[in-house]
């Protein structure tokens, strides 16, 4: 889709994907220096173990992501008792499903229906349900989404390729407290007959934020 | 100090801020409220767009520390948190879809019952 | 506080930028800031509300112009100094050392 690259968030010359390449003749990126300095200082003071930082990064880069939420959605699509529990008491349902709790200690799952479409934001910062979706995509944390989704949700959803008809109610959930929200997208009719493994590929991260809907995997053979 | 062996446990257990204490609720599910017209200089979680707006309590989430107090180092000041629904026209006026709504989680101290309306 | 962060309904920010949307980190420094937040946070020097307040309190021009993870980095630096865990002199000295020893540039 056509869009303009927003440079406001990366306003450092030559910085965009900087850091790994320390050219000894160029001034190092101040953000790199500040970060390295802070870590070194705290390590000297015996306050941090860099290996713990490595472990955290590894978990969120490689293990905790939307595939977890997708499994939960598929289970809700195929097990009505689980679905009912998930909507009534998400914490209990997610614990049963083996989902962790960091930044999702108090969860609410929002059901999309033929008359209600839910979408989640944190206008004030970037609160996001990490245990089921991993860390948020850059656009979720940036000012365009945060400022506009509460004011003109249908226009923003259209930018994401989602058209919401006039007879549907759009609910925008601003995660301003410690509750974390995840959308339970509707199951597409075309997905009936698929097994759980295949179904999981129909559940996108965007559908669990509410800026998309569940759909057939791109490029998949039916 | 956080060590690598403790990382799986903190990811699994998290750090819930929800409190076991019972604090008398000022409001009930279904009640219509109006948010206060407050403009604190310090931290608050009542967004600018939702001040002096009428809404309906949809859920009662339980008791949590009050951010305005805890950010100021004034202790948790535990309060009830409610999910409140605001119609889009109530927040934004005209040029909004009449069916749409915004939901916010708000603490006792952000809310007034309609009987307490100023003026 | 009515800071730049409280942006619900603000106009003018333009289209959603979906560049690199599957990268949760764009650079190694961002990864380290993320990890540091939790590693340092484990000590309980601050609560979540204090660190949000530290981010929100920066000048609006600054808040709006820096990359996301710099909000957290700045908030941590500020709180660590306020809580007297580190001093600004120690931070400055550490930056000088890193510039010279890691980046081989005379600071």
Short mmCIF file of C-alpha atoms in Angstrom, two decimals:
data_model
loop_
_atom_site.label_atom_id
_atom_site.label_comp_id
_atom_site.label_asym_id
_atom_site.label_seq_id
_atom_site.Cartn_x
_atom_site.Cartn_y
_atom_site.Cartn_z
CA UNK A 1 0.00 0.00 0.00
CA UNK A 2 1.26 3.45 -0.76
CA UNK A 3 2.46 5.44 2.20
CA UNK A 4 5.09 7.97 3.08
CA UNK A 5 7.97 6.86 5.21
CA UNK A 6 7.80 8.87 8.38
CA UNK A 7 11.23 10.13 9.31
CA UNK A 8 10.16 11.77 12.51
CA UNK A 9 10.88 8.70 14.55
CA UNK A 10 14.39 8.24 13.18
CA UNK A 11 15.78 11.71 13.16
CA UNK A 12 19.44 10.81 13.40
CA UNK A 13 21.75 11.12 10.40
CA UNK A 14 22.69 7.74 9.16
CA UNK A 15 21.09 6.18 12.18
CA UNK A 16 18.17 4.19 10.88
CA UNK A 17 19.54 0.73 11.38
CA UNK A 18 22.71 1.92 12.99
CA UNK A 19 24.75 0.57 15.82
CA UNK A 20 26.46 -2.55 14.61
CA UNK A 21 29.01 -0.75 12.49
CA UNK A 22 31.36 1.32 14.57
CA UNK A 23 33.42 3.31 12.11
CA UNK A 24 36.36 4.57 14.10
CA UNK A 25 36.47 7.76 12.07
CA UNK A 26 32.81 8.73 12.53
CA UNK A 27 31.17 10.03 15.66
CA UNK A 28 29.30 7.14 17.22
CA UNK A 29 25.51 7.32 17.50
CA UNK A 30 24.78 9.06 20.82
CA UNK A 31 21.99 6.60 21.54
CA UNK A 32 24.41 3.71 21.22
CA UNK A 33 26.90 5.45 23.50
CA UNK A 34 24.29 6.33 26.13
CA UNK A 35 22.93 2.79 26.16
CA UNK A 36 26.34 1.13 26.33
CA UNK A 37 27.43 3.57 29.03
CA UNK A 38 24.33 2.96 31.15
CA UNK A 39 24.70 -0.80 30.89
CA UNK A 40 28.43 -0.67 31.68
CA UNK A 41 27.92 1.62 34.67
CA UNK A 42 25.12 -0.49 36.13
CA UNK A 43 27.15 -3.64 35.61
CA UNK A 44 30.12 -2.04 37.42
CA UNK A 45 27.83 -1.26 40.32
CA UNK A 46 26.70 -4.88 40.45
CA UNK A 47 23.12 -3.93 39.66
CA UNK A 48 22.59 -5.81 36.41
CA UNK A 49 23.64 -9.04 34.78
CA UNK A 50 23.94 -8.54 31.00
CA UNK A 51 23.12 -12.21 30.49
CA UNK A 52 19.67 -11.56 31.95
CA UNK A 53 19.21 -8.83 29.34
CA UNK A 54 20.33 -11.27 26.65
CA UNK A 55 17.75 -13.79 27.91
CA UNK A 56 14.92 -11.24 27.87
CA UNK A 57 15.77 -10.13 24.35
CA UNK A 58 15.92 -13.72 23.16
CA UNK A 59 12.52 -14.51 24.64
CA UNK A 60 10.78 -11.62 22.91
CA UNK A 61 12.63 -11.94 19.61
CA UNK A 62 12.16 -15.67 19.21
CA UNK A 63 9.57 -17.14 21.53
CA UNK A 64 6.83 -14.75 22.55
CA UNK A 65 4.74 -13.46 19.69
CA UNK A 66 1.36 -13.53 17.96
CA UNK A 67 1.55 -17.28 17.33
CA UNK A 68 0.63 -17.68 21.00
CA UNK A 69 -2.49 -15.55 20.62
CA UNK A 70 -3.37 -17.34 17.39
CA UNK A 71 -3.44 -20.69 19.22
CA UNK A 72 -5.74 -19.20 21.85
CA UNK A 73 -8.07 -17.87 19.15
CA UNK A 74 -8.17 -21.21 17.35
CA UNK A 75 -8.98 -22.97 20.59
CA UNK A 76 -11.82 -20.51 21.18
CA UNK A 77 -13.10 -21.12 17.66
CA UNK A 78 -13.16 -24.88 18.12
CA UNK A 79 -14.01 -25.34 21.82
CA UNK A 80 -17.12 -23.54 22.95
CA UNK A 81 -16.47 -24.08 26.68
CA UNK A 82 -13.01 -22.53 26.33
CA UNK A 83 -14.48 -19.66 24.34
CA UNK A 84 -17.05 -18.96 27.04
CA UNK A 85 -14.35 -19.03 29.75
CA UNK A 86 -12.01 -16.82 27.70
CA UNK A 87 -14.68 -14.16 27.33
CA UNK A 88 -15.86 -14.38 30.94
CA UNK A 89 -12.50 -14.88 32.75
CA UNK A 90 -9.58 -14.46 30.39
CA UNK A 91 -6.95 -14.81 33.13
CA UNK A 92 -8.14 -18.31 34.03
CA UNK A 93 -8.53 -19.40 30.40
CA UNK A 94 -5.10 -18.11 29.42
CA UNK A 95 -3.46 -19.76 32.44
CA UNK A 96 -5.07 -23.04 31.37
CA UNK A 97 -3.64 -22.50 27.90
CA UNK A 98 -0.15 -22.06 29.37
CA UNK A 99 0.11 -18.38 28.49
CA UNK A 100 2.44 -16.22 30.64
CA UNK A 101 1.50 -13.03 32.42
CA UNK A 102 4.17 -10.35 31.99
CA UNK A 103 2.31 -7.25 30.74
CA UNK A 104 -0.86 -9.31 30.56
CA UNK A 105 -1.43 -9.99 34.26
CA UNK A 106 -5.04 -8.83 33.99
CA UNK A 107 -6.47 -9.65 30.59
CA UNK A 108 -9.77 -9.03 28.90
CA UNK A 109 -10.65 -10.69 25.59
CA UNK A 110 -13.05 -8.79 23.33
CA UNK A 111 -15.36 -10.71 21.02
CA UNK A 112 -15.90 -9.44 17.50
CA UNK A 113 -19.41 -10.18 16.23
CA UNK A 114 -21.43 -9.39 13.11
CA UNK A 115 -22.55 -6.16 14.82
CA UNK A 116 -19.51 -5.16 16.91
CA UNK A 117 -15.90 -4.60 15.86
CA UNK A 118 -13.31 -4.03 18.58
CA UNK A 119 -9.91 -2.37 18.22
CA UNK A 120 -7.25 -1.73 20.87
CA UNK A 121 -4.85 1.17 21.43
CA UNK A 122 -2.89 2.83 24.20
CA UNK A 123 -3.15 6.54 23.43
CA UNK A 124 -0.98 7.56 26.41
CA UNK A 125 1.99 5.27 25.82
CA UNK A 126 2.14 1.78 24.27
CA UNK A 127 0.48 -0.74 26.57
CA UNK A 128 -0.06 -3.98 24.67
CA UNK A 129 -0.90 -7.60 25.62
CA UNK A 130 2.63 -9.02 25.41
CA UNK A 131 1.88 -12.60 26.49
CA UNK A 132 -0.38 -13.24 23.52
CA UNK A 133 1.03 -10.90 20.89
CA UNK A 134 4.66 -10.34 21.87
CA UNK A 135 6.08 -6.82 21.65
CA UNK A 136 4.10 -4.25 19.68
CA UNK A 137 4.85 -3.24 16.09
CA UNK A 138 6.34 0.26 15.71
CA UNK A 139 3.14 1.80 14.32
CA UNK A 140 1.14 0.83 17.43
CA UNK A 141 3.51 2.88 19.61
CA UNK A 142 3.71 5.87 17.28
CA UNK A 143 1.71 9.08 17.28
CA UNK A 144 -0.34 8.57 14.08
CA UNK A 145 -2.09 5.45 15.38
CA UNK A 146 -2.35 6.61 18.97
CA UNK A 147 -3.84 9.97 18.05
CA UNK A 148 -6.14 8.90 15.23
CA UNK A 149 -7.67 5.51 16.11
CA UNK A 150 -9.74 6.99 18.97
CA UNK A 151 -10.85 9.94 16.86
CA UNK A 152 -11.51 8.36 13.45
CA UNK A 153 -11.35 4.58 13.81
CA UNK A 154 -13.10 3.82 10.54
CA UNK A 155 -10.69 5.98 8.52
CA UNK A 156 -7.70 4.33 10.19
CA UNK A 157 -9.13 0.85 9.72
CA UNK A 158 -9.61 1.66 6.03
CA UNK A 159 -5.89 2.51 5.86
CA UNK A 160 -5.26 -0.99 7.16
CA UNK A 161 -7.49 -2.34 4.41
CA UNK A 162 -10.51 -2.98 6.61
CA UNK A 163 -13.84 -1.52 5.64
CA UNK A 164 -16.43 -1.46 8.43
CA UNK A 165 -20.02 -1.03 7.33
CA UNK A 166 -22.33 1.59 8.79
CA UNK A 167 -24.47 -0.87 10.69
CA UNK A 168 -21.51 -2.18 12.70
CA UNK A 169 -20.50 -0.57 15.97
CA UNK A 170 -16.78 0.14 16.38
CA UNK A 171 -15.48 0.02 19.94
CA UNK A 172 -12.06 1.52 20.58
CA UNK A 173 -10.49 0.26 23.81
CA UNK A 174 -7.87 2.64 25.17
CA UNK A 175 -5.64 0.57 27.48
CA UNK A 176 -4.96 3.37 29.94
CA UNK A 177 -4.88 1.23 33.11
CA UNK A 178 -3.27 -2.15 33.84
CA UNK A 179 -5.87 -4.21 32.02
CA UNK A 180 -4.61 -5.57 28.70
CA UNK A 181 -6.92 -6.26 25.82
CA UNK A 182 -6.93 -8.78 22.98
CA UNK A 183 -9.53 -9.08 20.25
CA UNK A 184 -11.09 -12.46 19.45
CA UNK A 185 -11.68 -12.15 15.71
CA UNK A 186 -14.61 -13.83 14.01
CA UNK A 187 -13.87 -17.10 12.32
CA UNK A 188 -14.20 -16.82 8.54
CA UNK A 189 -16.76 -19.19 7.06
CA UNK A 190 -14.22 -20.29 4.44
CA UNK A 191 -12.04 -21.75 7.19
CA UNK A 192 -14.46 -24.47 8.20
CA UNK A 193 -13.08 -27.97 7.94
CA UNK A 194 -9.48 -26.90 8.60
CA UNK A 195 -7.49 -28.43 11.42
CA UNK A 196 -6.03 -26.39 14.28
CA UNK A 197 -2.54 -26.09 12.73
CA UNK A 198 -3.92 -24.66 9.49
CA UNK A 199 -6.45 -22.48 11.28
CA UNK A 200 -3.71 -20.79 13.27
CA UNK A 201 -2.35 -19.30 10.05
CA UNK A 202 -5.67 -17.54 9.49
CA UNK A 203 -5.27 -15.56 12.71
CA UNK A 204 -3.06 -12.52 12.16
CA UNK A 205 -1.55 -10.22 14.74
CA UNK A 206 -3.57 -7.39 13.21
CA UNK A 207 -6.81 -9.32 13.72
CA UNK A 208 -6.04 -9.65 17.44
CA UNK A 209 -5.36 -5.91 17.75
CA UNK A 210 -8.49 -5.21 15.73
CA UNK A 211 -6.94 -3.45 12.74
CA UNK A 212 -7.59 -6.53 10.63
CA UNK A 213 -9.75 -9.62 10.51
CA UNK A 214 -8.87 -13.29 10.35
CA UNK A 215 -8.27 -14.36 6.76
CA UNK A 216 -6.71 -17.05 4.58
CA UNK A 217 -2.92 -16.97 4.70
CA UNK A 218 -1.40 -14.90 1.86
CA UNK A 219 -0.09 -17.06 -0.92
CA UNK A 220 -1.41 -20.29 0.58
CA UNK A 221 -2.88 -22.98 -1.60
CA UNK A 222 -6.40 -23.89 -0.51
CA UNK B 1 19.69 -8.63 40.74
CA UNK B 2 17.83 -10.21 37.85
CA UNK B 3 19.73 -13.27 36.65
CA UNK B 4 19.09 -15.22 33.43
CA UNK B 5 17.63 -18.20 35.28
CA UNK B 6 14.89 -15.99 36.70
CA UNK B 7 13.80 -14.61 33.34
CA UNK B 8 11.39 -17.46 32.47
CA UNK B 9 9.73 -17.08 35.87
CA UNK B 10 9.14 -13.34 35.55
CA UNK B 11 7.74 -13.80 32.05
CA UNK B 12 5.47 -16.55 33.35
CA UNK B 13 4.27 -14.78 36.51
CA UNK B 14 4.47 -11.09 35.61
CA UNK B 15 3.84 -8.41 38.21
CA UNK B 16 0.15 -7.89 38.73
CA UNK B 17 -0.70 -4.56 40.29
CA UNK B 18 -4.18 -5.74 41.25
CA UNK B 19 -4.70 -5.49 45.01
CA UNK B 20 -6.55 -7.90 47.28
CA UNK B 21 -7.86 -5.12 49.46
CA UNK B 22 -11.49 -4.20 49.38
CA UNK B 23 -12.18 -0.53 48.95
CA UNK B 24 -15.79 0.62 49.00
CA UNK B 25 -16.91 1.21 45.42
CA UNK B 26 -18.28 4.62 44.70
CA UNK B 27 -19.97 3.41 41.53
CA UNK B 28 -21.78 0.39 40.19
CA UNK B 29 -21.98 -1.34 36.84
CA UNK B 30 -24.66 0.31 34.73
CA UNK B 31 -24.30 3.67 36.44
CA UNK B 32 -23.93 6.84 34.40
CA UNK B 33 -21.01 8.99 35.42
CA UNK B 34 -19.20 12.10 34.33
CA UNK B 35 -15.43 12.37 34.39
CA UNK B 36 -13.85 15.13 36.39
CA UNK B 37 -12.37 18.25 34.86
CA UNK B 38 -8.92 17.75 36.35
CA UNK B 39 -5.63 18.89 34.86
CA UNK B 40 -2.95 17.62 37.22
CA UNK B 41 0.60 18.74 36.57
CA UNK B 42 1.81 15.26 37.46
CA UNK B 43 1.05 11.85 36.05
CA UNK B 44 -2.54 10.86 35.40
CA UNK B 45 -4.22 8.22 33.30
CA UNK B 46 -7.35 10.24 32.54
CA UNK B 47 -6.69 11.38 28.97
CA UNK B 48 -7.35 14.99 27.98
CA UNK B 49 -9.98 13.87 25.45
CA UNK B 50 -12.06 12.22 28.20
CA UNK B 51 -12.38 14.99 30.78
CA UNK B 52 -15.87 16.24 31.69
CA UNK B 53 -17.44 13.53 29.59
CA UNK B 54 -20.48 11.41 30.38
CA UNK B 55 -20.14 7.67 30.25
CA UNK B 56 -21.56 4.41 31.54
CA UNK B 57 -19.83 1.94 33.85
CA UNK B 58 -19.62 -1.37 32.00
CA UNK B 59 -17.31 -3.48 34.20
CA UNK B 60 -15.75 -3.37 37.62
CA UNK B 61 -12.13 -4.53 37.36
CA UNK B 62 -11.19 -4.54 41.01
CA UNK B 63 -8.80 -2.49 43.14
CA UNK B 64 -5.50 -1.08 41.88
CA UNK B 65 -2.99 1.58 42.99
CA UNK B 66 -4.01 5.07 41.89
CA UNK B 67 -1.38 6.24 39.40
CA UNK B 68 -1.68 9.93 40.22
CA UNK B 69 -0.69 9.13 43.81
CA UNK B 70 1.89 6.46 43.19
CA UNK B 71 3.76 8.53 40.62
CA UNK B 72 4.00 11.35 43.15
CA UNK B 73 5.54 9.04 45.73
CA UNK B 74 2.39 9.43 47.83
CA UNK B 75 1.73 5.71 48.17
CA UNK B 76 -0.71 3.45 46.32
CA UNK B 77 -3.99 5.08 47.46
CA UNK B 78 -5.87 1.97 46.26
CA UNK B 79 -9.10 2.55 44.37
CA UNK B 80 -11.64 0.71 42.29
CA UNK B 81 -11.10 0.68 38.53
CA UNK B 82 -14.05 0.52 36.19
CA UNK B 83 -14.36 0.07 32.47
CA UNK B 84 -16.35 3.05 31.23
CA UNK B 85 -18.01 3.37 27.85
CA UNK B 86 -18.26 6.76 26.15
CA UNK B 87 -20.21 7.25 22.96
CA UNK B 88 -18.08 8.70 20.16
CA UNK B 89 -20.36 11.74 19.76
CA UNK B 90 -20.03 12.44 23.51
CA UNK B 91 -16.23 12.60 23.19
CA UNK B 92 -15.84 14.20 19.77
CA UNK B 93 -19.13 15.97 19.05
CA UNK B 94 -20.39 15.97 15.50
CA UNK B 95 -18.71 14.21 12.59
CA UNK B 96 -18.43 10.90 14.37
CA UNK B 97 -20.23 7.67 13.74
CA UNK B 98 -23.21 7.58 16.12
CA UNK B 99 -22.79 3.87 16.85
CA UNK B 100 -19.13 4.06 17.82
CA UNK B 101 -17.74 4.14 21.34
CA UNK B 102 -14.52 4.52 23.29
CA UNK B 103 -13.80 2.46 26.37
CA UNK B 104 -11.45 3.61 29.14
CA UNK B 105 -10.47 2.09 32.47
CA UNK B 106 -10.95 4.73 35.14
CA UNK B 107 -10.34 4.97 38.85
CA UNK B 108 -12.87 6.19 41.49
CA UNK B 109 -11.11 9.55 41.80
CA UNK B 110 -11.58 10.34 38.10
CA UNK B 111 -15.36 10.03 38.27
CA UNK B 112 -18.42 11.84 39.55
CA UNK B 113 -21.95 10.58 39.73
CA UNK B 114 -24.36 12.73 37.77
CA UNK B 115 -25.82 13.99 41.05
CA UNK B 116 -22.42 15.46 41.89
CA UNK B 117 -22.26 17.51 38.71
CA UNK B 118 -20.49 20.82 39.32
CA UNK B 119 -22.66 23.93 38.94
CA UNK C 1 -0.07 16.08 32.95
CA UNK C 2 -1.28 17.53 29.67
CA UNK C 3 1.89 16.52 27.85
CA UNK C 4 2.62 15.58 24.27
CA UNK C 5 2.09 11.93 25.14
CA UNK C 6 -1.62 12.59 25.77
CA UNK C 7 -2.31 12.60 22.08
CA UNK C 8 -5.72 10.95 21.64
CA UNK C 9 -7.56 13.11 19.13
CA UNK C 10 -4.62 15.29 18.17
CA UNK C 11 -4.55 16.23 14.50
CA UNK C 12 -1.71 16.35 12.04
CA UNK C 13 0.27 13.18 12.62
CA UNK C 14 -0.52 11.80 9.20
CA UNK C 15 -0.75 8.25 7.88
CA UNK C 16 0.17 5.13 9.80
CA UNK C 17 3.75 4.21 8.92
CA UNK C 18 4.00 0.46 8.50
CA UNK C 19 7.65 0.35 7.48
CA UNK C 20 9.56 -2.45 9.19
CA UNK C 21 6.44 -3.40 11.12
CA UNK C 22 7.64 -6.90 11.83
CA UNK C 23 10.83 -5.63 13.49
CA UNK C 24 10.20 -5.16 17.19
CA UNK C 25 13.70 -3.69 17.48
CA UNK C 26 15.45 -1.69 14.74
CA UNK C 27 18.88 -1.69 16.37
CA UNK C 28 20.91 -3.35 19.10
CA UNK C 29 20.68 -0.31 21.40
CA UNK C 30 16.90 -0.67 21.41
CA UNK C 31 17.18 -4.31 22.47
CA UNK C 32 19.50 -3.34 25.32
CA UNK C 33 17.22 -0.52 26.50
CA UNK C 34 14.31 -2.96 26.59
CA UNK C 35 16.27 -5.47 28.64
CA UNK C 36 17.73 -2.79 30.94
CA UNK C 37 14.26 -1.57 31.80
CA UNK C 38 13.38 -4.90 33.34
CA UNK C 39 16.79 -5.69 34.74
CA UNK C 40 17.00 -2.35 36.54
CA UNK C 41 13.28 -2.32 37.28
CA UNK C 42 13.75 -5.53 39.26
CA UNK C 43 15.40 -3.47 42.00
CA UNK C 44 12.22 -1.51 42.68
CA UNK C 45 13.91 1.90 42.52
CA UNK C 46 10.73 3.12 40.83
CA UNK C 47 7.20 1.96 40.19
CA UNK C 48 5.56 1.88 36.74
CA UNK C 49 3.78 5.18 37.37
CA UNK C 50 6.99 6.98 38.26
CA UNK C 51 8.74 5.87 35.11
CA UNK C 52 5.78 6.81 32.94
CA UNK C 53 5.79 10.21 34.62
CA UNK C 54 9.50 10.59 33.89
CA UNK C 55 8.84 9.98 30.19
CA UNK C 56 5.84 12.26 30.06
CA UNK C 57 7.71 15.09 31.73
CA UNK C 58 10.16 15.69 28.92
CA UNK C 59 9.72 18.79 26.76
CA UNK C 60 6.99 18.12 24.16
CA UNK C 61 9.32 18.99 21.28
CA UNK C 62 11.74 16.40 22.57
CA UNK C 63 9.10 13.75 23.23
CA UNK C 64 7.76 14.03 19.70
CA UNK C 65 11.10 13.99 17.92
CA UNK C 66 12.95 11.04 19.43
CA UNK C 67 12.65 7.34 18.65
CA UNK C 68 10.39 5.28 20.88
CA UNK C 69 13.05 3.49 22.90
CA UNK C 70 14.80 6.75 23.66
CA UNK C 71 11.75 7.64 25.78
CA UNK C 72 12.56 4.71 28.04
CA UNK C 73 16.32 5.35 28.00
CA UNK C 74 15.86 8.99 28.99
CA UNK C 75 13.33 8.10 31.68
CA UNK C 76 15.69 5.51 33.18
CA UNK C 77 18.67 7.88 33.16
CA UNK C 78 16.57 10.60 34.80
CA UNK C 79 15.11 8.34 37.50
CA UNK C 80 18.42 6.67 38.31
CA UNK C 81 19.92 10.10 38.96
CA UNK C 82 16.87 11.34 40.90
CA UNK C 83 16.89 8.22 43.05
CA UNK C 84 20.67 8.64 43.53
CA UNK C 85 21.52 5.25 42.13
CA UNK C 86 23.95 6.90 39.73
CA UNK C 87 25.21 10.45 39.36
CA UNK C 88 25.31 12.59 36.23
CA UNK C 89 29.10 12.66 36.61
CA UNK C 90 29.23 8.87 36.58
CA UNK C 91 27.04 8.74 33.48
CA UNK C 92 29.22 11.30 31.73
CA UNK C 93 32.38 9.43 32.64
CA UNK C 94 30.90 6.15 31.42
CA UNK C 95 29.96 7.76 28.09
CA UNK C 96 33.46 9.14 27.68
CA UNK C 97 34.95 5.71 28.37
CA UNK C 98 32.61 3.99 25.93
CA UNK C 99 33.36 6.56 23.24
CA UNK C 100 37.08 6.07 23.65
CA UNK C 101 37.32 2.37 24.36
CA UNK C 102 34.47 0.90 22.34
CA UNK C 103 34.27 3.38 19.50
CA UNK C 104 37.93 4.41 19.43
CA UNK C 105 37.06 8.09 19.18
CA UNK C 106 38.64 10.72 21.37
CA UNK C 107 35.66 12.17 23.19
#
